[in-house]
Amino acid sequence: MLLIRPPGVYRPQGDTELLLSCLHHERLDGASRVLDLCTGTGAVALAAAHEGARVTAVDLSPKAVAATWLNARLRGLAIRLRRGDLLAPVPGGDYDLITANPPYVPAPAARRGHGRGLAWDAGPDGRLVLDRICREAPRRLARGGVLLVVQSSLADVPATLAALVAAGLRTAVVARRRQAFGPVMTARAALFEGLGLIAPGERQEELVVVRGVRER
């Protein structure tokens, strides 16, 4: 998928591809209400809109919102766009599918990144945004609704599973992919080793997609 990506907007890569592969297994039609969090260039939102779903896409970055608007317009797709922090810009309504490719890279600072780092920095354990999604997103799922979240194994996948189960979702890892570290992860390898997240000399991570279903 060829996408317009301004400087500072997250480039679709392995995690995006993995999330897209899971999206294509979900049943979407013109009645489906989809919310794409941390949309970036809008790759996942565009794929859902292409299936006919009614899509809302959210990102904290104004450049990402602009990129998604342009990519949707170039394809003649209708996407409702909101700039803001996760579910804050969409205070009402339930969704049949919520997707998220949030920042999940462990970082030295205990706060959200800024600039380019906004797309990946997620605090010392990589869960600064993931924990909020696990708390907030389940409450916005319609009955039978699905949450799809992609993350790295370095950001504590069991914690995501446990949090979503505690929120009442039937939860499982539905996709996995091992890949070599990119530039950001490689630059932080010493930090990851010090935190015990990887073995000395290890330069690979496993990406996973967690799927949660609200059954009642």
Short mmCIF file of N, CA, C and O in Angstrom, two decimals, residues 66-139:
data_model
loop_
_atom_site.label_atom_id
_atom_site.label_comp_id
_atom_site.label_asym_id
_atom_site.label_seq_id
_atom_site.Cartn_x
_atom_site.Cartn_y
_atom_site.Cartn_z
N ALA A 66 -3.30 14.65 9.42
CA ALA A 66 -3.27 15.22 8.07
C ALA A 66 -2.90 14.15 7.04
O ALA A 66 -3.47 14.11 5.94
N ALA A 67 -1.94 13.29 7.39
CA ALA A 67 -1.53 12.23 6.46
C ALA A 67 -2.68 11.26 6.19
O ALA A 67 -2.90 10.86 5.03
N THR A 68 -3.41 10.88 7.23
CA THR A 68 -4.54 9.98 7.05
C THR A 68 -5.63 10.62 6.20
O THR A 68 -6.21 9.97 5.33
N TRP A 69 -5.90 11.90 6.45
CA TRP A 69 -6.89 12.61 5.65
C TRP A 69 -6.50 12.59 4.17
O TRP A 69 -7.33 12.29 3.30
N LEU A 70 -5.23 12.88 3.89
CA LEU A 70 -4.77 12.91 2.50
C LEU A 70 -4.81 11.52 1.87
O LEU A 70 -5.28 11.36 0.73
N ASN A 71 -4.36 10.51 2.61
CA ASN A 71 -4.36 9.14 2.06
C ASN A 71 -5.78 8.64 1.80
O ASN A 71 -6.03 7.93 0.81
N ALA A 72 -6.71 9.02 2.66
CA ALA A 72 -8.11 8.63 2.44
C ALA A 72 -8.69 9.37 1.22
O ALA A 72 -9.40 8.77 0.40
N ARG A 73 -8.38 10.64 1.12
CA ARG A 73 -8.91 11.44 0.01
C ARG A 73 -8.38 10.91 -1.33
O ARG A 73 -9.13 10.85 -2.32
N LEU A 74 -7.11 10.55 -1.37
CA LEU A 74 -6.53 10.03 -2.61
C LEU A 74 -7.20 8.74 -3.06
O LEU A 74 -7.21 8.41 -4.25
N ARG A 75 -7.79 8.00 -2.11
CA ARG A 75 -8.44 6.73 -2.43
C ARG A 75 -9.97 6.85 -2.50
O ARG A 75 -10.65 5.86 -2.73
N GLY A 76 -10.48 8.04 -2.26
CA GLY A 76 -11.92 8.23 -2.28
C GLY A 76 -12.63 7.53 -1.15
O GLY A 76 -13.78 7.11 -1.29
N LEU A 77 -11.97 7.40 0.00
CA LEU A 77 -12.54 6.71 1.15
C LEU A 77 -12.97 7.72 2.22
O LEU A 77 -12.28 8.71 2.46
N ALA A 78 -14.08 7.43 2.86
CA ALA A 78 -14.59 8.30 3.92
C ALA A 78 -14.12 7.81 5.28
O ALA A 78 -14.44 6.69 5.69
N ILE A 79 -13.33 8.62 5.97
CA ILE A 79 -12.86 8.31 7.32
C ILE A 79 -13.09 9.53 8.20
O ILE A 79 -12.72 10.66 7.83
N ARG A 80 -13.70 9.31 9.34
CA ARG A 80 -13.89 10.38 10.33
C ARG A 80 -12.60 10.52 11.12
O ARG A 80 -12.12 9.55 11.73
N LEU A 81 -12.03 11.70 11.13
CA LEU A 81 -10.72 11.92 11.74
C LEU A 81 -10.84 12.78 13.00
O LEU A 81 -11.59 13.76 13.03
N ARG A 82 -10.08 12.38 14.02
CA ARG A 82 -10.03 13.15 15.26
C ARG A 82 -8.58 13.21 15.74
O ARG A 82 -7.88 12.19 15.75
N ARG A 83 -8.16 14.40 16.17
CA ARG A 83 -6.84 14.53 16.78
C ARG A 83 -7.01 14.55 18.29
O ARG A 83 -7.85 15.28 18.83
N GLY A 84 -6.23 13.72 18.98
CA GLY A 84 -6.30 13.71 20.43
C GLY A 84 -5.71 12.45 21.02
O GLY A 84 -5.13 11.63 20.31
N ASP A 85 -5.87 12.32 22.31
CA ASP A 85 -5.22 11.26 23.08
C ASP A 85 -6.15 10.05 23.23
O ASP A 85 -7.13 10.10 24.00
N LEU A 86 -5.89 9.02 22.47
CA LEU A 86 -6.64 7.77 22.51
C LEU A 86 -8.15 8.02 22.37
O LEU A 86 -8.58 8.58 21.37
N LEU A 87 -8.96 7.62 23.36
CA LEU A 87 -10.41 7.71 23.19
C LEU A 87 -11.00 9.07 23.60
O LEU A 87 -12.20 9.28 23.45
N ALA A 88 -10.16 9.97 24.08
CA ALA A 88 -10.67 11.28 24.52
C ALA A 88 -11.42 12.04 23.43
O ALA A 88 -12.44 12.68 23.72
N PRO A 89 -10.98 12.00 22.17
CA PRO A 89 -11.70 12.77 21.13
C PRO A 89 -13.00 12.11 20.67
O PRO A 89 -13.72 12.70 19.86
N VAL A 90 -13.28 10.90 21.14
CA VAL A 90 -14.52 10.20 20.75
C VAL A 90 -15.25 9.77 22.02
O VAL A 90 -15.31 8.58 22.34
N PRO A 91 -15.84 10.72 22.74
CA PRO A 91 -16.38 10.42 24.07
C PRO A 91 -17.63 9.55 24.08
O PRO A 91 -17.98 9.01 25.12
N GLY A 92 -18.33 9.42 22.97
CA GLY A 92 -19.56 8.63 22.97
C GLY A 92 -19.56 7.56 21.91
O GLY A 92 -18.83 7.62 20.93
N GLY A 93 -20.39 6.54 22.12
CA GLY A 93 -20.58 5.51 21.10
C GLY A 93 -19.76 4.26 21.34
O GLY A 93 -18.70 4.30 21.97
N ASP A 94 -20.29 3.13 20.86
CA ASP A 94 -19.61 1.85 20.94
C ASP A 94 -19.12 1.44 19.55
O ASP A 94 -19.62 1.93 18.53
N TYR A 95 -18.17 0.50 19.53
CA TYR A 95 -17.56 0.08 18.28
C TYR A 95 -17.58 -1.44 18.16
O TYR A 95 -17.44 -2.16 19.14
N ASP A 96 -17.71 -1.89 16.92
CA ASP A 96 -17.66 -3.32 16.64
C ASP A 96 -16.21 -3.82 16.55
O ASP A 96 -15.94 -5.00 16.79
N LEU A 97 -15.30 -2.92 16.22
CA LEU A 97 -13.88 -3.26 16.14
C LEU A 97 -13.06 -2.04 16.54
O LEU A 97 -13.28 -0.94 16.03
N ILE A 98 -12.13 -2.25 17.45
CA ILE A 98 -11.14 -1.23 17.81
C ILE A 98 -9.76 -1.80 17.51
O ILE A 98 -9.44 -2.91 17.95
N THR A 99 -8.97 -1.07 16.74
CA THR A 99 -7.61 -1.49 16.42
C THR A 99 -6.62 -0.48 17.01
O THR A 99 -6.94 0.70 17.14
N ALA A 100 -5.42 -0.96 17.34
CA ALA A 100 -4.42 -0.06 17.90
C ALA A 100 -3.01 -0.58 17.61
O ALA A 100 -2.73 -1.75 17.84
N ASN A 101 -2.18 0.31 17.12
CA ASN A 101 -0.74 0.06 16.99
C ASN A 101 -0.05 1.17 17.79
O ASN A 101 0.45 2.14 17.23
N PRO A 102 -0.07 1.03 19.12
CA PRO A 102 0.38 2.13 19.98
C PRO A 102 1.90 2.15 20.13
O PRO A 102 2.59 1.19 19.80
N PRO A 103 2.43 3.24 20.68
CA PRO A 103 3.84 3.22 21.10
C PRO A 103 4.05 2.13 22.13
O PRO A 103 3.25 1.99 23.07
N TYR A 104 5.12 1.34 21.97
CA TYR A 104 5.37 0.25 22.92
C TYR A 104 6.87 0.00 23.17
O TYR A 104 7.24 -0.98 23.80
N VAL A 105 7.71 0.91 22.71
CA VAL A 105 9.15 0.71 22.87
C VAL A 105 9.58 1.24 24.25
O VAL A 105 9.36 2.42 24.56
N PRO A 106 10.19 0.39 25.10
CA PRO A 106 10.70 0.89 26.38
C PRO A 106 11.69 2.03 26.18
O PRO A 106 12.51 2.01 25.26
N ALA A 107 11.56 3.03 27.02
CA ALA A 107 12.37 4.24 26.88
C ALA A 107 12.88 4.67 28.25
O ALA A 107 12.29 4.34 29.28
N PRO A 108 13.98 5.42 28.29
CA PRO A 108 14.52 5.85 29.59
C PRO A 108 13.58 6.75 30.37
O PRO A 108 13.50 6.66 31.59
N ALA A 109 12.83 7.61 29.68
CA ALA A 109 11.96 8.57 30.36
C ALA A 109 10.61 7.94 30.70
O ALA A 109 10.08 7.14 29.93
N ALA A 110 10.06 8.34 31.84
CA ALA A 110 8.77 7.80 32.29
C ALA A 110 7.61 8.65 31.79
O ALA A 110 6.62 8.85 32.49
N ARG A 111 7.71 9.13 30.56
CA ARG A 111 6.64 9.93 29.98
C ARG A 111 6.58 9.66 28.48
O ARG A 111 7.50 9.08 27.90
N ARG A 112 5.49 10.11 27.84
CA ARG A 112 5.33 9.94 26.41
C ARG A 112 6.46 10.65 25.68
O ARG A 112 6.97 11.69 26.12
N GLY A 113 6.85 10.09 24.55
CA GLY A 113 7.86 10.73 23.73
C GLY A 113 7.33 12.01 23.10
O GLY A 113 6.16 12.34 23.19
N HIS A 114 8.22 12.72 22.46
CA HIS A 114 7.83 13.93 21.73
C HIS A 114 8.53 13.92 20.39
O HIS A 114 9.49 13.19 20.17
N GLY A 115 8.04 14.74 19.47
CA GLY A 115 8.61 14.72 18.13
C GLY A 115 8.42 13.35 17.50
O GLY A 115 7.34 12.74 17.61
N ARG A 116 9.45 12.84 16.86
CA ARG A 116 9.36 11.53 16.24
C ARG A 116 9.13 10.43 17.27
O ARG A 116 8.49 9.42 17.01
N GLY A 117 9.68 10.64 18.48
CA GLY A 117 9.54 9.64 19.54
C GLY A 117 8.12 9.44 20.01
O GLY A 117 7.83 8.44 20.67
N LEU A 118 7.22 10.36 19.66
CA LEU A 118 5.82 10.21 20.04
C LEU A 118 5.24 8.92 19.50
O LEU A 118 4.33 8.34 20.09
N ALA A 119 5.79 8.44 18.37
CA ALA A 119 5.25 7.24 17.72
C ALA A 119 5.72 5.95 18.35
O ALA A 119 5.14 4.89 18.08
N TRP A 120 6.76 5.99 19.20
CA TRP A 120 7.25 4.72 19.74
C TRP A 120 7.63 4.74 21.22
O TRP A 120 7.55 3.73 21.88
N ASP A 121 8.03 5.86 21.79
CA ASP A 121 8.44 5.89 23.20
C ASP A 121 7.26 5.63 24.12
O ASP A 121 6.23 6.28 24.01
N ALA A 122 7.43 4.71 25.09
CA ALA A 122 6.30 4.33 25.95
C ALA A 122 6.72 4.03 27.38
O ALA A 122 6.21 3.11 28.01
N GLY A 123 7.67 4.81 27.91
CA GLY A 123 8.05 4.64 29.30
C GLY A 123 8.99 3.48 29.52
O GLY A 123 9.26 2.69 28.61
N PRO A 124 9.50 3.31 30.74
CA PRO A 124 10.53 2.30 31.02
C PRO A 124 10.12 0.87 30.74
O PRO A 124 10.97 0.03 30.44
N ASP A 125 8.82 0.54 30.84
CA ASP A 125 8.39 -0.84 30.58
C ASP A 125 7.63 -0.99 29.26
O ASP A 125 7.13 -2.07 28.94
N GLY A 126 7.54 0.11 28.49
CA GLY A 126 6.86 0.06 27.21
C GLY A 126 5.34 0.01 27.30
O GLY A 126 4.65 -0.19 26.30
N ARG A 127 4.79 0.25 28.50
CA ARG A 127 3.35 0.05 28.70
C ARG A 127 2.58 1.35 29.00
O ARG A 127 1.41 1.30 29.38
N LEU A 128 3.21 2.46 28.80
CA LEU A 128 2.57 3.73 29.14
C LEU A 128 1.25 3.92 28.40
O LEU A 128 0.27 4.42 28.98
N VAL A 129 1.19 3.52 27.15
CA VAL A 129 -0.03 3.65 26.35
C VAL A 129 -0.82 2.35 26.35
O VAL A 129 -2.05 2.35 26.40
N LEU A 130 -0.12 1.23 26.30
CA LEU A 130 -0.80 -0.07 26.30
C LEU A 130 -1.72 -0.24 27.50
O LEU A 130 -2.85 -0.72 27.37
N ASP A 131 -1.26 0.14 28.68
CA ASP A 131 -2.09 -0.02 29.88
C ASP A 131 -3.37 0.81 29.79
O ASP A 131 -4.44 0.36 30.21
N ARG A 132 -3.27 1.98 29.22
CA ARG A 132 -4.45 2.82 29.08
C ARG A 132 -5.43 2.21 28.08
O ARG A 132 -6.65 2.24 28.30
N ILE A 133 -4.91 1.68 26.99
CA ILE A 133 -5.80 1.04 26.01
C ILE A 133 -6.51 -0.15 26.65
O ILE A 133 -7.72 -0.34 26.45
N CYS A 134 -5.77 -0.93 27.43
CA CYS A 134 -6.38 -2.10 28.08
C CYS A 134 -7.46 -1.69 29.06
O CYS A 134 -8.44 -2.43 29.28
N ARG A 135 -7.34 -0.51 29.68
CA ARG A 135 -8.36 -0.04 30.62
C ARG A 135 -9.55 0.59 29.90
O ARG A 135 -10.70 0.37 30.28
N GLU A 136 -9.27 1.38 28.88
CA GLU A 136 -10.30 2.23 28.29
C GLU A 136 -11.04 1.60 27.12
O GLU A 136 -12.27 1.80 26.97
N ALA A 137 -10.33 0.88 26.26
CA ALA A 137 -10.96 0.37 25.03
C ALA A 137 -12.05 -0.67 25.29
O ALA A 137 -13.10 -0.63 24.61
N PRO A 138 -11.88 -1.62 26.22
CA PRO A 138 -12.94 -2.62 26.41
C PRO A 138 -14.31 -2.02 26.72
O PRO A 138 -15.34 -2.56 26.31
N ARG A 139 -14.34 -0.89 27.42
CA ARG A 139 -15.61 -0.25 27.78
C ARG A 139 -16.34 0.32 26.57
O ARG A 139 -17.53 0.62 26.64
#
